[in-house]
XYZ file of C-alpha atoms in Angstrom:
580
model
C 31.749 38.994 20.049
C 28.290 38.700 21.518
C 27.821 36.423 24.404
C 24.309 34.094 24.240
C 22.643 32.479 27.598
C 20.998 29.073 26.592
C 19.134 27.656 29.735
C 17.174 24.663 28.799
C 15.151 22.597 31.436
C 15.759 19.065 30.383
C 16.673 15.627 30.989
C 20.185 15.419 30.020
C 19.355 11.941 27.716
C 16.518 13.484 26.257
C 17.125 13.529 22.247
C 15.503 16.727 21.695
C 17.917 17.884 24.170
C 20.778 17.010 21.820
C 19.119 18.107 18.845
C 18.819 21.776 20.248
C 22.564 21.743 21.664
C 23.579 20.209 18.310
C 21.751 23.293 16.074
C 22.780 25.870 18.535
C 26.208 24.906 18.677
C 26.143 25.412 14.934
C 23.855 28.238 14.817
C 26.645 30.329 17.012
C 29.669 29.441 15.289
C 28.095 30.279 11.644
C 27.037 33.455 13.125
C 30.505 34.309 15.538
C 28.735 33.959 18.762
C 29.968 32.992 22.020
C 27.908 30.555 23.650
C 27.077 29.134 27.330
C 24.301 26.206 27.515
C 22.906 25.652 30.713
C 20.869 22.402 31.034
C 19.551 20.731 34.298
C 16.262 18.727 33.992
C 14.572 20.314 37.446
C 15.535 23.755 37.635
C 13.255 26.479 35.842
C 15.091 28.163 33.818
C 13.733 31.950 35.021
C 15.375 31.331 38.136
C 18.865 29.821 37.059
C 18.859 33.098 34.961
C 18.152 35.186 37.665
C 20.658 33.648 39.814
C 23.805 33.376 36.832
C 26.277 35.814 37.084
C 27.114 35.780 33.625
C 27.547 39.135 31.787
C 25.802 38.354 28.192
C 23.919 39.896 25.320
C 20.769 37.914 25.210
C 19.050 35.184 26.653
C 17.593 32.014 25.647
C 14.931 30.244 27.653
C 13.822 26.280 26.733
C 11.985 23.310 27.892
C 9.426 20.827 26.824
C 6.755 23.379 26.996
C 7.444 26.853 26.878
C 8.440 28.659 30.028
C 6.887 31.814 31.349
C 8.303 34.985 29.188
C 10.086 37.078 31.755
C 8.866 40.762 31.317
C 11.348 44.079 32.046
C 14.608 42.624 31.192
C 17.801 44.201 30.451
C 19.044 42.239 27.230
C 16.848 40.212 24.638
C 14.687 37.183 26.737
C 13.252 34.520 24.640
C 10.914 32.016 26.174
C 10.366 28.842 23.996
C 9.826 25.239 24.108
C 12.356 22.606 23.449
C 11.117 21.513 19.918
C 11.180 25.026 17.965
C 14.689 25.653 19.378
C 16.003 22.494 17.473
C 13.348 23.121 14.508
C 13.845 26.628 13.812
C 17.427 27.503 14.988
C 18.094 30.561 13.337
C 14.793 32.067 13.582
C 15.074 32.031 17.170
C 18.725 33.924 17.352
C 17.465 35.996 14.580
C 15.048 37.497 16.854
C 17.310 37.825 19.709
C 20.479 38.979 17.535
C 18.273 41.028 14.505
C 21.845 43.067 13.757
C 23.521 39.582 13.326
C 21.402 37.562 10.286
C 23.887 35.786 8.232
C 24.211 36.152 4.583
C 22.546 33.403 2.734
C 24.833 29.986 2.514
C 25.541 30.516 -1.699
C 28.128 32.380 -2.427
C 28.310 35.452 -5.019
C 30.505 33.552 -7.279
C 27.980 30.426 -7.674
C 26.161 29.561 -11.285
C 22.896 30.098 -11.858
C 22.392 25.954 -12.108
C 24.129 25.541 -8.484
C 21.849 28.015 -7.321
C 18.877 26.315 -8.684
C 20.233 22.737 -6.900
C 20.407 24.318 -3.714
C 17.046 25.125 -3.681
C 15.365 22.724 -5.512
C 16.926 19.461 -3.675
C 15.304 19.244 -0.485
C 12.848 16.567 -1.036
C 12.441 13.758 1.075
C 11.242 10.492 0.857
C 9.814 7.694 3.662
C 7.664 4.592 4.425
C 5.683 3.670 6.936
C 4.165 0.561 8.297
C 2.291 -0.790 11.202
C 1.730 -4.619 12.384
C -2.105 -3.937 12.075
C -1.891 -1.276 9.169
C -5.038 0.775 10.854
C -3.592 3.704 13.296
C 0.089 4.196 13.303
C 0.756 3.930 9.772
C -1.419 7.037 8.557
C 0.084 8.680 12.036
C 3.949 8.110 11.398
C 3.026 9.647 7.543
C 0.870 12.516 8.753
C 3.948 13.370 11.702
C 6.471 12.916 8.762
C 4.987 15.327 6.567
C 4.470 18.060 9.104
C 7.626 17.648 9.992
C 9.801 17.701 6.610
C 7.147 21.339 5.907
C 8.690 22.856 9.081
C 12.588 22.015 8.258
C 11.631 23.540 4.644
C 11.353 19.847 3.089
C 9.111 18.898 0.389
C 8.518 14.464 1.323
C 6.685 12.033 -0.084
C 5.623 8.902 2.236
C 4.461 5.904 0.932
C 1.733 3.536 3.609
C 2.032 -0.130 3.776
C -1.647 -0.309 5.548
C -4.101 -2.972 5.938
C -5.383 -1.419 1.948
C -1.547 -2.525 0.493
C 1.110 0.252 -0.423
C -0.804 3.665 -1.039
C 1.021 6.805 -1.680
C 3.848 4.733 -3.938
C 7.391 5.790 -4.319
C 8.684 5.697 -8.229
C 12.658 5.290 -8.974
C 13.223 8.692 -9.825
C 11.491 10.159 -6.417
C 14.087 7.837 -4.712
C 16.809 8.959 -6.526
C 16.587 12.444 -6.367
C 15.552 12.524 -2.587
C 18.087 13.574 -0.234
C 17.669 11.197 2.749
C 15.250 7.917 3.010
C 13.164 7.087 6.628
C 11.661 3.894 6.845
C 9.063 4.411 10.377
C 8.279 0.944 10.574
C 7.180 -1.927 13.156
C 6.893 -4.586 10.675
C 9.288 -5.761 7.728
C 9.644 -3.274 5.188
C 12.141 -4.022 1.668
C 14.834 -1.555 1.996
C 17.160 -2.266 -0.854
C 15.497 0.465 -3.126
C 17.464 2.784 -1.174
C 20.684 1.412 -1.249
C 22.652 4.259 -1.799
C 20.539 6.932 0.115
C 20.738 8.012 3.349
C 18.299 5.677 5.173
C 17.271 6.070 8.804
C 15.212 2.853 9.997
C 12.978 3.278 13.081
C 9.712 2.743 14.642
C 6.075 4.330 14.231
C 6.311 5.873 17.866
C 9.199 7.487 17.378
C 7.818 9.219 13.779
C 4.789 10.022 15.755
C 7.220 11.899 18.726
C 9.322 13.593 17.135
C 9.698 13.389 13.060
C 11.718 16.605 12.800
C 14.310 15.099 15.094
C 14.963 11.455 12.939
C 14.712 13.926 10.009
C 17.277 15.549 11.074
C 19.326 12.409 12.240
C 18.944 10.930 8.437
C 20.032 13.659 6.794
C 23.172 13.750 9.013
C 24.075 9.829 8.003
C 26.506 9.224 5.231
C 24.854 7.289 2.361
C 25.027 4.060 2.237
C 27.437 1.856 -0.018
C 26.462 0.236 -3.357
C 28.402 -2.755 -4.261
C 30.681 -2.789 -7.620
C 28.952 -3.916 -10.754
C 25.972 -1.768 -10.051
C 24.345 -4.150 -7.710
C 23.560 -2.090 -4.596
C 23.311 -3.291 -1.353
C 21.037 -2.125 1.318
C 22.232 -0.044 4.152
C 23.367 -2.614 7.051
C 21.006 -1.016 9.758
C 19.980 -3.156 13.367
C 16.648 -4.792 13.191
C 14.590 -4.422 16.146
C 14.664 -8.092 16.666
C 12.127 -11.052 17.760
C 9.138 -8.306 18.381
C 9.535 -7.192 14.566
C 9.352 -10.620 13.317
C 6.645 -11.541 15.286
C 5.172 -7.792 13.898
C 5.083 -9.118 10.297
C 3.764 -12.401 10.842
C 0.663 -11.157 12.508
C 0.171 -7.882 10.158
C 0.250 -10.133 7.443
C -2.303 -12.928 9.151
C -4.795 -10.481 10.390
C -6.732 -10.249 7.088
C -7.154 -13.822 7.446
C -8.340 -14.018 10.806
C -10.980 -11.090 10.711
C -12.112 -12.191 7.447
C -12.501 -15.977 8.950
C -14.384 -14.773 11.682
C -16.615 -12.853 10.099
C -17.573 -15.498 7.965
C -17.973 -18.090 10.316
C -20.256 -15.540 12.334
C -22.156 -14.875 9.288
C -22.857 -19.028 8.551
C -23.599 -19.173 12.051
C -26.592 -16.314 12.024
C -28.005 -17.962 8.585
C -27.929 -21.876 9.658
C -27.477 -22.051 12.958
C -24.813 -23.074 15.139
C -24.753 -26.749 13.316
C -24.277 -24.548 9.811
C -21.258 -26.510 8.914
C -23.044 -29.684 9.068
C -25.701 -29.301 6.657
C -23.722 -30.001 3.480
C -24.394 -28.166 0.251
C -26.539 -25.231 2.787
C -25.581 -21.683 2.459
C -24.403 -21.541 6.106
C -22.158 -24.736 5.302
C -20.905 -23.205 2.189
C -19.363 -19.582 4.558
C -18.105 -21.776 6.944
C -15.822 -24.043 4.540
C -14.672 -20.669 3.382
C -14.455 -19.021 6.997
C -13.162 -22.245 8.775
C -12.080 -24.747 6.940
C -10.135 -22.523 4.617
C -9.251 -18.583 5.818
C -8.915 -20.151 9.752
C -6.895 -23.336 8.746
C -4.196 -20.565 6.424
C -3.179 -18.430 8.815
C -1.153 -20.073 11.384
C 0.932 -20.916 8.191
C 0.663 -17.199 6.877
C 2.148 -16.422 10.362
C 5.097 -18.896 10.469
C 5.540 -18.372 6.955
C 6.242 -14.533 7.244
C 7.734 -14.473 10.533
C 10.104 -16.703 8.673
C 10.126 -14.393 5.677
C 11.277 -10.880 8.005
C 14.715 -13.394 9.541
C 15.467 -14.935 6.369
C 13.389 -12.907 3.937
C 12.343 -15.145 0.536
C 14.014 -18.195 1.261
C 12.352 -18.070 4.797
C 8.983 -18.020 3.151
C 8.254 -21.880 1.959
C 9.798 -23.622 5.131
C 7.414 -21.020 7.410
C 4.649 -22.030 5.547
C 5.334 -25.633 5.553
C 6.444 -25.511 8.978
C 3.215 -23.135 9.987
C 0.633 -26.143 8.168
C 1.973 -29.209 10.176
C 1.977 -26.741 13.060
C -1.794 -26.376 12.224
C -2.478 -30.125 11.209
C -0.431 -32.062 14.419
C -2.682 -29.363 16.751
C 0.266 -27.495 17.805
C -2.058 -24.918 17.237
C -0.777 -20.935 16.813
C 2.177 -21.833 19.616
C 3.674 -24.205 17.138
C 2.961 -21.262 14.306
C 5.213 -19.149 15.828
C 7.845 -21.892 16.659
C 7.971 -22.999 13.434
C 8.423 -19.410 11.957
C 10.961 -18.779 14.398
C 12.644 -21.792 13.911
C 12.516 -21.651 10.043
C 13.980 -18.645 9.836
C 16.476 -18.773 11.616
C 17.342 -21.872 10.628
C 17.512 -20.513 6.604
C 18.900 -17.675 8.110
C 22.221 -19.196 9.530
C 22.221 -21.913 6.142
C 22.300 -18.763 3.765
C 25.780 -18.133 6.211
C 27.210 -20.955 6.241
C 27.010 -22.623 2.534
C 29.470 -21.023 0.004
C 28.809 -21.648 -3.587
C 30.664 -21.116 -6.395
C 29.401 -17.827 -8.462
C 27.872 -20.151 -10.791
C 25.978 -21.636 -9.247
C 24.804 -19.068 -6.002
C 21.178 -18.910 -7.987
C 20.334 -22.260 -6.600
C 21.050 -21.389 -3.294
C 17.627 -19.216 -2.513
C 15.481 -21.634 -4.979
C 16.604 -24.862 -4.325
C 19.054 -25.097 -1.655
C 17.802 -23.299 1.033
C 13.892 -24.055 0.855
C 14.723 -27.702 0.385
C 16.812 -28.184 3.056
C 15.001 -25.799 5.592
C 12.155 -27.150 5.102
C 13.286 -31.105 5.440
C 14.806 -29.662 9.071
C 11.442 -27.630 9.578
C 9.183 -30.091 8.744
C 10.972 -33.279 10.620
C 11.358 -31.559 13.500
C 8.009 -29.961 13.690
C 6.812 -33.782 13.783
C 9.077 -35.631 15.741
C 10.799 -32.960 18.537
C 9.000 -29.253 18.633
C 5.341 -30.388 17.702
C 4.539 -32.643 20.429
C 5.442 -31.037 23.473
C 4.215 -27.347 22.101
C 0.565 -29.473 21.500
C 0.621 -30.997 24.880
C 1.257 -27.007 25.995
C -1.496 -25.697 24.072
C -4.070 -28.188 24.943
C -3.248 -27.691 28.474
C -3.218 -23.915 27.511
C -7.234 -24.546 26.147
C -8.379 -26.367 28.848
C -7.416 -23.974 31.696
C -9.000 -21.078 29.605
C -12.335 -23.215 29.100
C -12.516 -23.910 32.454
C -11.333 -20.835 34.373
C -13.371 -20.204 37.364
C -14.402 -16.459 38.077
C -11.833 -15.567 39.771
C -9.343 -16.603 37.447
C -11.309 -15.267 34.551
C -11.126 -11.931 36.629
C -7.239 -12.062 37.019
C -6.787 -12.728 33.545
C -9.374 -10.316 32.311
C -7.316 -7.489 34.292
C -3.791 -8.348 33.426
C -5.123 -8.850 29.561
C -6.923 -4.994 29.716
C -4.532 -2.995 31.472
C -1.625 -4.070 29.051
C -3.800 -3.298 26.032
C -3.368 0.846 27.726
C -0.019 0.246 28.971
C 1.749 1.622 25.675
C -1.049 1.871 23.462
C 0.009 -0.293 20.543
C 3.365 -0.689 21.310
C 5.034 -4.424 22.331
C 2.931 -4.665 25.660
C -0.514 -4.267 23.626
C 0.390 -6.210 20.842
C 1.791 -8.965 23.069
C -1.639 -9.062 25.276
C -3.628 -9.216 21.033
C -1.514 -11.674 19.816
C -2.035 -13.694 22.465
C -5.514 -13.545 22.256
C -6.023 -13.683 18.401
C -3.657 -16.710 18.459
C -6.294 -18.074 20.553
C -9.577 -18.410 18.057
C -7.440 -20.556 15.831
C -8.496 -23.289 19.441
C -12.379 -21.866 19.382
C -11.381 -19.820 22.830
C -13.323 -16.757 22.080
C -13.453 -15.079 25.780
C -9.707 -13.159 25.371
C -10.292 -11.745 22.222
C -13.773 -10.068 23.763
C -11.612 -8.659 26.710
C -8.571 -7.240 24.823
C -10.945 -5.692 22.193
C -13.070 -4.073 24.637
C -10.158 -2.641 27.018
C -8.368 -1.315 23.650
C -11.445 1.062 22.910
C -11.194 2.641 27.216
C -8.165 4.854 26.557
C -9.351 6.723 23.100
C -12.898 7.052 24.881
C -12.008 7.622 27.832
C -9.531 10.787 27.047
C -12.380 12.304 24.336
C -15.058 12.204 27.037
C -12.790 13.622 29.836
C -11.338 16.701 27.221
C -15.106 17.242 26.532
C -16.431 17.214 30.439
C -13.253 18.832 32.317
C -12.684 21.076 29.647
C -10.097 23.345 32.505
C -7.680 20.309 31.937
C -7.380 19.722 28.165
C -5.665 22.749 25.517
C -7.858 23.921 22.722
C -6.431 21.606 20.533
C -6.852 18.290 22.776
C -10.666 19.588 23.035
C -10.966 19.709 19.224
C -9.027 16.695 18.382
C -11.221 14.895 21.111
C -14.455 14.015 18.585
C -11.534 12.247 16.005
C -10.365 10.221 19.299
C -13.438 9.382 20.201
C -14.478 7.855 16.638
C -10.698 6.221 17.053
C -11.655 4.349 20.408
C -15.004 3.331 19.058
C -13.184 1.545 16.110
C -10.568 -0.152 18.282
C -7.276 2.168 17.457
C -6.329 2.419 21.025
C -3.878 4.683 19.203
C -6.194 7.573 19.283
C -4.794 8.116 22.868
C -1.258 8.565 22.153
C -1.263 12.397 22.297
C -2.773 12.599 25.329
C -0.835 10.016 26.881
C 2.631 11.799 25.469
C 1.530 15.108 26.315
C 0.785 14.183 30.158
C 1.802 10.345 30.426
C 2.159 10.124 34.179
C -1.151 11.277 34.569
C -2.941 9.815 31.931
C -1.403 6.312 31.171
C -2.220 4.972 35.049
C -5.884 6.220 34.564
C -6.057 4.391 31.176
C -4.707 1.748 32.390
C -7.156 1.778 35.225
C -10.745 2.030 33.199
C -9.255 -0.713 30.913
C -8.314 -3.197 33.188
C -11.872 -2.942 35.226
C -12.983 -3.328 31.639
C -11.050 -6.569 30.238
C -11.955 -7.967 33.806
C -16.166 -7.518 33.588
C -16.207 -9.067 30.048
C -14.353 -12.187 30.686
C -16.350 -12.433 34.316
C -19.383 -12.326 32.273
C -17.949 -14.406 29.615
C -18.614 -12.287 26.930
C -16.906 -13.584 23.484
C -15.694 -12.584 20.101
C -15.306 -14.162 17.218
C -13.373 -11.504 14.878
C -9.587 -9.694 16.137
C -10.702 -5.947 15.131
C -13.775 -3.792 14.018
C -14.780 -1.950 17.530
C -18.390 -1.465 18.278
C -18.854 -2.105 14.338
C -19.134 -5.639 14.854
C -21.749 -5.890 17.177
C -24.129 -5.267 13.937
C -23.285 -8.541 12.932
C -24.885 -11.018 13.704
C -23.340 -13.935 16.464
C -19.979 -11.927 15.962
C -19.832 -11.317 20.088
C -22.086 -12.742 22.472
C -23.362 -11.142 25.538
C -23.687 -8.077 23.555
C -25.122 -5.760 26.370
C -22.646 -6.960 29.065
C -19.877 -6.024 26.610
C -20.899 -2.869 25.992
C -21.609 -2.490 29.684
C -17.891 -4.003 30.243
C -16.783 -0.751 27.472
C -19.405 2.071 28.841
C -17.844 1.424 32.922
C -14.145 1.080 31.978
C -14.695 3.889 30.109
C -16.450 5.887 33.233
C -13.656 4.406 35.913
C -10.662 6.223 33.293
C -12.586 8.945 32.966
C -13.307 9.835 36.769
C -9.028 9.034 37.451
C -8.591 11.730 34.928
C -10.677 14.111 36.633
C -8.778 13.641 39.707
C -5.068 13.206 38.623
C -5.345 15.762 35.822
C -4.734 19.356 37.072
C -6.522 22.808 35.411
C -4.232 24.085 32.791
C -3.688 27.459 35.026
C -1.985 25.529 37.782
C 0.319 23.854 35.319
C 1.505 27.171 33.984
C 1.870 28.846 37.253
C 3.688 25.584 38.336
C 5.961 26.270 35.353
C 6.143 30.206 35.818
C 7.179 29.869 39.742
């Protein structure tokens, strides 16, 4: 029996670690190997080689990125990274143990129409969806894809963007695919896949490491269907409050930029009195922008927060919980109390009242919205509205009157979260906050958090571009993409360079957008719309202080840019680092 040396340089609760132990593991025992894994997440693995005892007939040699390839060795030395010794087990050992390729998995005695099913079934199917609908979305699918063509897989993924569902999966794709993943930060209907294998995560992790969950699905056991031939979808852990609050906004954005935009646009044709001037054209945008897309969606909000806890009976109560929200100037606070509130509320009544089977179609038509939204709505008037309006007045008048060096505070708080995780909870929290904000006419966050999510997209493509020693080949050419990314506001641009060096390049992100949220709200600069980058500043009244804030953009960007060049080290000292 031949003896294999595995030394992998690893955190021990790193999943690609597992992945790679998992596929070796199986690898050896298909093939009759004996096998010794070595895994310690400082030493290089050159040296604990050199140092091991062991008497063996070939080496393997893994981490993140590839190690140095040892030259003048005894037995077989393989030098890879991490992420091809999970993805492509066996072509690995095939190189190191050529005399030892397993016969193919079929045996002799199979029929031509097995055959044909073993190679014809590995097709894959997934979704993916992002609270905005912009950047991670069209990530997680692109990630998915590459990753189902390098474990052999033929996928489809359907997009649930800011456009709708693109990309859209039929019944028959479903049913003959052999696992389901659902990549998604926002409610997503699952109960076409009852009966699949379904793995349910988030757009970061497709975007990390899609092979790996691919794996992981196609190791679950398919879900149940329920008797009758009513299936029931697979009982998998939501990720809680921040995926409510995920749907509510993704599906209230629309609203809000098209609102503002509007309202800019009545502004630059009648003047800042437009809405006065009854039967003008100014008045006419802003009873559409104002009075109608601004005064919907702090109900749209409730309504589908509501809607991900409870899903359709949630709907009516959020809505109608959302409007008195909007009309007792509870303001976006009260939106997402209501939502909260509503659905859990319908949530915990779809528990606890038992029907007979006759008569369990009332329940999500009648029942629940009716009494939901009696609860909702009495308590939104009598016990949660007035306090959350006395908050969010004294909420308005703080941010209206903030002296400079408040404005500063906030201004730096508000930007360095947008590059703390780049679209994850700590961004979305600080754009939330801020879009829930122009529903009150307080215009100043929005400015700041739009501005500070452009810095880390910018700010990497620039740096790639001037310290060109520091980037790979493929950072440099992905850098002109990034940079058209950061000038659209998809902070997301800078995820792979922030997962490829994040120590380094998150705290320097962080940095330039943080100086640059603090010099727009000093200077007061505001914005009327949630999204559009630089784009906006074409329209007319859309931001004011229009040189300041791109001032604000241009330095933030400079400050990150300048920490790169000093935290970042030249690519040859990172793989002599790795080689010593």
């Amino acid at each position: 029996m031949s003896n294999l040396l595995v030394i992998i340089q690893a955190p021990s609760n790193a999943p690609m670690l597992r992945l790679a132990k998992g596929a070796l593991e199986a690898e050896a025992a298909r093939r009759g190997l004996s096998l010794i894994i070595k895994a310690d997440a400082d030493a290089d693995p050159a040296a604990v080689w050199k140092s091991s005892s062991e008497s063996v007939n070939a080496v393997l040699l893994s981490a993140i990125k590839a190690p140095a390839q040892p030259v003048s060795t005894s037995v077989p030395v393989i030098a890879t990274e991490l992420a091809r010794v999970a993805r492509e087990t066996g072509h690995v050992l095939d190189q190191l143990f050529p005399d030892n390729v397993p016969a193919p998995a079929a045996s002799q005695s199979a029929s031509p129409k097995e055959a044909a099913e073993s190679t014809e079934s590995k097709f894959l199917v997934g979704v993916t969806s992002c609270p905005t609908g912009i950047a991670h979305t069209f990530m997680a699918a692109e990630s998915l894809l590459r990753g189902a063509k390098a474990l052999g897989y033929t996928m489809k993924v359907e997009t649930r963007g800011s456009v709708g569902a693109k990309n859209e999966l039929t019944e028959e794709e479903i049913a003959k695919a052999d696992a389901v993943v659902v990549a998604a930060d926002a409610s997503v209907e699952t109960a076409r896949f009852a009966g699949k294998r379904l793995l349910e995560t988030g757009t970061k992790a497709a975007i990390n490491d899609a092979s790996g969950l691919i794996k992981e699905a196609l190791a679950l056991e398919p879900s149940a269907a329920q008797s009758g031939g009513m299936k029931m979808p697979p009982k998998k852990a939501r990720t809680g409050v921040y995926k409510h609050l995920m749907t509510g906004v993704s599906q209230m954005l629309p609203l809000v930029t098209a609102g503002g935009l509007l309202i800019a646009l009545a502004f630059a044709i009648g003047g800042i009195y437009a809405g006065d001037n009854e039967g003008t054209l100014g008045w006419a945008l802003m009873q559409i922008g104002g009075a109608s897309a601004f005064a919907l969606f702090i109900p749209v909000l409730a309504g589908f927060i509501a809607f991900s806890i409870a899903d359709r009976p949630g709907l009516a109560p959020g809505l109608i919980g959302g409007m008195l929200a909007s009309q007792i100037g509870a303001g976006f606070l009260g939106g997402l109390a209501a939502g909260f509130f509503a659905g859990y509320l319908t949530s915990l009544l779809n528990r606890k009242i038992n029907l007979p089977d006759t008569l369990q179609g009332l329940k999500p038509v009648l029942i629940l919205p009716l009494l939901s939204s009696l609860i909702v709505g009495l308590s939104m008037i009598y016990v949660i509205g007035p306090p959350v309006k006395f908050i969010l007045d004294g909420l308005s008048t703080w941010l209206n009157g903030m002296q400079e060096g408040s404005a500063l505070i906030l201004g730096l708080l508000l930007g360095g979260m947008m590059a703390f995780d780049m679209g994850g909870p700590v961004n979305k929290s600080a754009y939330t906050f801020s879009v829930g904000l122009l529903a009150s006419q307080i215009y100043v966050p929005m400015a700041a958090v739009m501005a500070a999510g452009m810095v880390p997209p910018l700010a990497c493509a620039l740096a790639a571009n001037i310290f060109r020693n520091k980037f790979t080949d493929d950072e440099r050419q992905a850098s002109k993409a990034t940079a058209i990314l950061g000038i659209s506001f998809i902070t997301e641009g800078a995820i792979p360079y922030a997962a490829a060096d994040p120590i380094r390049v998150i705290p320097c992100t962080i940095l330039g957008s943080a100086v640059t949220g603090g010099i727009s709200m000093v200077m007061g600069c505001k914005l009327m719309v949630p999204h559009g980058g630089v784009f906006v500043l074409a329209i007319p009244n859309a931001i004011t202080q229009g040189l300041a804030y791109i001032a604000a953009i241009i330095i933030g960007t400079l400050v990150a840019t300048a920490a790169l060049y000093f935290a970042k080290r030249p690519l040859n000292q990172m793989n002599k680092a790795v080689a010593a």
